[in-house]
C-alpha atoms as one frame of an Amber mdcrd trajectory, in Angstrom:
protein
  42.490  77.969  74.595  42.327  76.080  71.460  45.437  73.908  71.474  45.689
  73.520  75.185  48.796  70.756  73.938  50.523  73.985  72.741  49.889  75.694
  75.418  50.671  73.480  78.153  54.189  72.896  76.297  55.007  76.341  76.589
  53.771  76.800  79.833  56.110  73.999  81.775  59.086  75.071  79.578  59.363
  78.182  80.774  57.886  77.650  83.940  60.895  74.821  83.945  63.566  77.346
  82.677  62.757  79.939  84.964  62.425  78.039  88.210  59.148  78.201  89.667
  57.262  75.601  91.139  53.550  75.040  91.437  50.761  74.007  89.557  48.472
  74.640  86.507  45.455  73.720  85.037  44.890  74.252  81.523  41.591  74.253
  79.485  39.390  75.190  76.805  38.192  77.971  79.438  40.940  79.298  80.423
  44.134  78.735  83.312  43.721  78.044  86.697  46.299  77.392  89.254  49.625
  79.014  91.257  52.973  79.148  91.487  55.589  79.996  93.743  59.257  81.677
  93.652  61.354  84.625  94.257  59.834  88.627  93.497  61.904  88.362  90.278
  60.902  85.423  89.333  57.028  85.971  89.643  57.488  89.398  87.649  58.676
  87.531  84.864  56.251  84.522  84.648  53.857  87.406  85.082  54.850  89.149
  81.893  55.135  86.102  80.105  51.618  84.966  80.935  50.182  88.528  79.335
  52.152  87.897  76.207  49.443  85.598  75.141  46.513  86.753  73.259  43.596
  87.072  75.077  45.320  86.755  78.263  46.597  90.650  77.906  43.870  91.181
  81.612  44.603  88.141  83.930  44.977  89.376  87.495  47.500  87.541  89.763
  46.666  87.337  93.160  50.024  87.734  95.614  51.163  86.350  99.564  54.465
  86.425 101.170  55.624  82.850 101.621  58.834  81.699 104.101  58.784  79.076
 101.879  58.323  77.190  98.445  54.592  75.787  98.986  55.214  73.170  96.089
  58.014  70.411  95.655  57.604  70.657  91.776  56.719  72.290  88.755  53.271
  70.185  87.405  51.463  71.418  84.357  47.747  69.249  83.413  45.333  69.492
  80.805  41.847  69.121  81.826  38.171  69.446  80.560  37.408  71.802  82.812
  39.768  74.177  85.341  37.410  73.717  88.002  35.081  70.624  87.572  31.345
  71.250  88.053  30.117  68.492  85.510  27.064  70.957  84.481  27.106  73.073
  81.202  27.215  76.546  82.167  27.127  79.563  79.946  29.922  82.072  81.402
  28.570  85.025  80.022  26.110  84.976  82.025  27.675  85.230  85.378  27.152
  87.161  88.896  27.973  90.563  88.534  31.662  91.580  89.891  31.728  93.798
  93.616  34.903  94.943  94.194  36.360  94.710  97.769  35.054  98.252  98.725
  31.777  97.364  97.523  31.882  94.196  99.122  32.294  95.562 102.470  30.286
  98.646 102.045  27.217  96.069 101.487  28.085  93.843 104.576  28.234  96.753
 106.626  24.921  98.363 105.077  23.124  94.968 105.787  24.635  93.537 108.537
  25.702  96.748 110.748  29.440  95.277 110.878  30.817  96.995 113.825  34.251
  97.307 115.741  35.019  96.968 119.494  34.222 101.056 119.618  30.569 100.685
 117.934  31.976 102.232 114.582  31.635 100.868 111.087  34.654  98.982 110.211
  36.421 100.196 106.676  39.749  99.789 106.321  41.353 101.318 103.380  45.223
  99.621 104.004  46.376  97.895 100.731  49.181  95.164 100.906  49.917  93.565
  97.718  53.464  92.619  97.871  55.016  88.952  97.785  55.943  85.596  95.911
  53.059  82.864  95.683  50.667  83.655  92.383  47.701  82.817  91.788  46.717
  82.676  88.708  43.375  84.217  87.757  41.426  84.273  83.963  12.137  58.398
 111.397  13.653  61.343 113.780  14.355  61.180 117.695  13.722  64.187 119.671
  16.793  65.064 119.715  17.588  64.517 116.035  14.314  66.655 115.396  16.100
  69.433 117.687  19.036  69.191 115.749  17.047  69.627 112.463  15.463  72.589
 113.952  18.285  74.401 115.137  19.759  73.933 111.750  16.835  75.466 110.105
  16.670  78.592 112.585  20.760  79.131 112.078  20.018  79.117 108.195  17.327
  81.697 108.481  19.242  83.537 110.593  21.965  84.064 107.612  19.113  84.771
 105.543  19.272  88.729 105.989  16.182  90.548 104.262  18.311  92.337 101.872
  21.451  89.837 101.203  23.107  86.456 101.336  26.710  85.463 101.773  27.240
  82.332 100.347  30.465  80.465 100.065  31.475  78.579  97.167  33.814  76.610
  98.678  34.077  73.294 100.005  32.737  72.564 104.027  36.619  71.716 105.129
  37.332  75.617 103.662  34.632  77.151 105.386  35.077  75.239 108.681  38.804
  76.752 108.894  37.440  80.711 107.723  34.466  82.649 106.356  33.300  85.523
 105.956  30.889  86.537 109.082  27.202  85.202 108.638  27.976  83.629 105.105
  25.844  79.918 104.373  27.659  77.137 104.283  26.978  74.956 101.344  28.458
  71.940 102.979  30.139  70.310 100.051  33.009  67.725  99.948  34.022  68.767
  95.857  32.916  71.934  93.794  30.862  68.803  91.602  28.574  69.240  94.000
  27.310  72.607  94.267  24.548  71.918  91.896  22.867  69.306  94.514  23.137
  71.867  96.897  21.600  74.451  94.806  18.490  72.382  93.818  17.952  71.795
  97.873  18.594  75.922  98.478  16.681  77.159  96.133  13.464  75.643  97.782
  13.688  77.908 100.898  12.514  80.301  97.809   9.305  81.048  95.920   9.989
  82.295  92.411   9.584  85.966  93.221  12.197  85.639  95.894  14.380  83.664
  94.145  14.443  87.004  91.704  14.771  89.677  94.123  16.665  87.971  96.911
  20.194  89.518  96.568  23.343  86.409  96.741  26.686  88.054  97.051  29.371
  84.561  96.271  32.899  84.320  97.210  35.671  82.009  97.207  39.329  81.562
  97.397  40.488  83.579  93.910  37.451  83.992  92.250  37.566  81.269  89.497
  34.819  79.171  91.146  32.529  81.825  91.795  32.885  82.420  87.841  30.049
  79.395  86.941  28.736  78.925  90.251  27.199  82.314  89.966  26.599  81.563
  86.457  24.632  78.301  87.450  22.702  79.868  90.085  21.448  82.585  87.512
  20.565  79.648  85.579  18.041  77.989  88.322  15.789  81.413  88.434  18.444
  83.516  90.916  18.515  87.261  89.691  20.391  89.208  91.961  23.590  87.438
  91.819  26.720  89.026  92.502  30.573  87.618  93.327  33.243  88.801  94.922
  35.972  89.952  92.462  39.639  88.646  92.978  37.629  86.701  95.676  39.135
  86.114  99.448  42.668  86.932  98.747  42.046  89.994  97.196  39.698  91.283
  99.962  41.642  90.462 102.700  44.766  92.075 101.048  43.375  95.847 100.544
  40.497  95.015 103.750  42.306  92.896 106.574  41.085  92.419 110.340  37.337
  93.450 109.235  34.984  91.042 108.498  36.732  88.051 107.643  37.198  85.179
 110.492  39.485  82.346 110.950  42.316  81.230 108.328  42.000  80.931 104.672
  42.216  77.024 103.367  44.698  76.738 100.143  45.247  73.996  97.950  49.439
  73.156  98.204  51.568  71.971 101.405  50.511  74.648 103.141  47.291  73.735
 103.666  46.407  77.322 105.110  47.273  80.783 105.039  46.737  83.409 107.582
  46.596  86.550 104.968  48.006  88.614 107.105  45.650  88.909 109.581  45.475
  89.055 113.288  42.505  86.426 113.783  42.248  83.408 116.154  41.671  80.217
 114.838  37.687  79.510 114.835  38.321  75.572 114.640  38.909  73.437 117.235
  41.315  70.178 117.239  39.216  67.117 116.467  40.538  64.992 119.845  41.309
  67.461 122.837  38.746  70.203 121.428  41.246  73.038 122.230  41.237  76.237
 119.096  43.956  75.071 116.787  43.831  75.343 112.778  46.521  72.580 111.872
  44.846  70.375 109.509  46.568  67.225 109.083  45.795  63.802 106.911  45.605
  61.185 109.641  47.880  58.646 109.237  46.435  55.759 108.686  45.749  55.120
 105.046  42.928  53.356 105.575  40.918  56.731 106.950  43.495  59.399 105.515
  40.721  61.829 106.806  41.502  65.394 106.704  40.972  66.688 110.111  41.817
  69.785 112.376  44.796  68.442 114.871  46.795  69.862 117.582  50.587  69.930
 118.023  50.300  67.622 121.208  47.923  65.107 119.734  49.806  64.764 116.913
  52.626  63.689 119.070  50.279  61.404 121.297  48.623  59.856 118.604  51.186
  59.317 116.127  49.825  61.232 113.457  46.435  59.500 113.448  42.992  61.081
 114.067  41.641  58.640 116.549  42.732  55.579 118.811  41.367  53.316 116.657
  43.399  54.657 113.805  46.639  54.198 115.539  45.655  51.040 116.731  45.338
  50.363 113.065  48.130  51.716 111.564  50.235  49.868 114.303  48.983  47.090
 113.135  49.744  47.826 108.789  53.094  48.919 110.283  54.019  45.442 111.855
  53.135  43.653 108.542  55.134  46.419 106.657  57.723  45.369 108.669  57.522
  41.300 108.038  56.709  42.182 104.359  59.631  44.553 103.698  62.142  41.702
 105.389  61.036  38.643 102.906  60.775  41.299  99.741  57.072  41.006  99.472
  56.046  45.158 100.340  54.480  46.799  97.898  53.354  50.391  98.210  49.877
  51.638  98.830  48.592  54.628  96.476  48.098  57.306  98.958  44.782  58.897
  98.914  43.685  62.736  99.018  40.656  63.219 100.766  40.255  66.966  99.812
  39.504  67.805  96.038  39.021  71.253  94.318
């Protein structure tokens, strides 16, 4: 996009005219983002979107929604639509699999199977609704610790393939794919550190035959992390096209666990499937996939929380946090009476 000024412009006044709410990321590389109204609605943003040159191919990704995910319509410019801080030559990407592909592979080397001992493929396709996104010194028992680590990482490390996610550790703690790595990163920025520390569980010659399938939530990320990858002597690198969305849309209930982590109010989606949640709630340990900001400022830790500790603990992760936001609430109080209260920025301790 060379005037991404222009473009912006045009972008939140018709987003603005038409209704929709959501938001978008605009760069020199392209658009990034989603946005949320009725059937109608969508259509039309959809058809204004391909009006643009070069923009003729972008692929929307589509859920159902009970409700708007976003309270407004926001439109930003950035440097990059999803910020790894390392050059990265596009062209050079992982090679697309499409969903059938995708699943034909994890079956061929993994042996997916159902309940009955059958392969699972599932050739349902639901692509109907109104949120788009838009596409273009160590103990004993630490040493145990380390070595279990090490034996669950080799474990994922099937002879023929890895699954690796591209997404942050607070994504892949709430769902995965079965037997895909964790790269156990708080923001995208750092996927290079963690590529530098996989890529020595490699000689060179397996580094170049070793087969990495990549996914994440749409797609976008997977577009330079595969690239990057390529770059640090991987070969066989290969992403999942239209990403987790996608899949799960024309492929649900097959090889996909837990809930899908998405970037609005929402905080989650279950894309229509039937699974259980694989997280557990950070106080009482029972399965539950509400993730919740704890209330205290001071932490504002995103954490997996239950219905009934929510309620016990006030909206805070811990004792000690409610202890503490008691506390800032008290001197809210006296402050707010004399005119002295001023308000806090509130962080976000989750970034794309």
């Amino acid at each position: 996009i060379k005037n991404r000024e222009y473009f912006a412009r045009k972008q939140k006044r018709f987003c603005k005219k038409l209704g929709v709410l959501g938001k978008i990321l605009i760069a020199r590389e392209g658009i990034n983002g989603s946005i949320s109204g009725t059937k109608k609605q969508v259509e039309k943003y959809k058809k204004f979107l391909w009006s643009f040159k070069g923009f003729e191919n972008v692929i929307f990704k589509e859920e159902n929604a009970f409700e708007c995910p976003f309270t407004k319509i926001a439109i930003r410019i950035r440097n990059e639509i999803v910020s790894l801080k390392k050059p990265v030559n596009i062209n050079k990407k992982g090679e697309y699999l499409t969903p059938k592909e995708f699943l034909g592979l994890y079956n061929d080397s993994f042996g997916n199977k159902n309940d009955d001992g059958n392969q699972i493929i599932n050739t349902n396709i639901s692509q109907t609704g109104s949120v788009g996104q838009i596409k273009s010194g160590f103990d004993q028992r630490r040493e145990t610790s380390r070595v279990k680590k090490i034996k669950k990482f080799n474990d994922k490390i099937h002879e023929d393939i890895i699954i690796l996610d591209a997404r942050n550790y607070y994504e892949h703690n709430l769902g995965r794919f079965k037997n895909a790595i964790n790269p156990n990163i708080k923001t995208f920025r750092e996927f290079p550190k963690f590529v530098e520390k996989f890529k020595k569980n490699f000689n060179r010659k397996e580094r170049e035959n070793k087969k990495i399938v990549m996914y994440c939530t749409g797609g976008i990320r997977c577009e330079k992390a595969s690239a990057y990858m390529k770059e640090k002597g991987f070969k066989n690198v290969y992403q999942l096209e239209g990403g987790i969305i996608n899949f799960c849309q024309q492929f649900p209930n097959t090889v996909w666990e837990g809930k899908c982590f998405v970037f609005d109010k929402r905080l989650m989606t279950n894309l229509n499937q039937n699974n259980k949640p694989i997280t557990k709630c950070i106080n009482c340990r029972e399965l539950c996939d509400l993730y919740r900001n704890c209330k205290n400022l001071e932490c504002d830790k995103l954490v997996i929380m239950c219905v009934r500790c929510q309620e016990k603990l006030q909206g805070c992760c811990s004792k000690e946090c409610l202890r503490e936001f008691l506390n800032y609430a008290r001197k809210r109080a006296v402050l707010k009476k004399v005119g002295e209260w001023v308000i806090k920025e509130k962080l976000q301790n989750y970034v794309k």
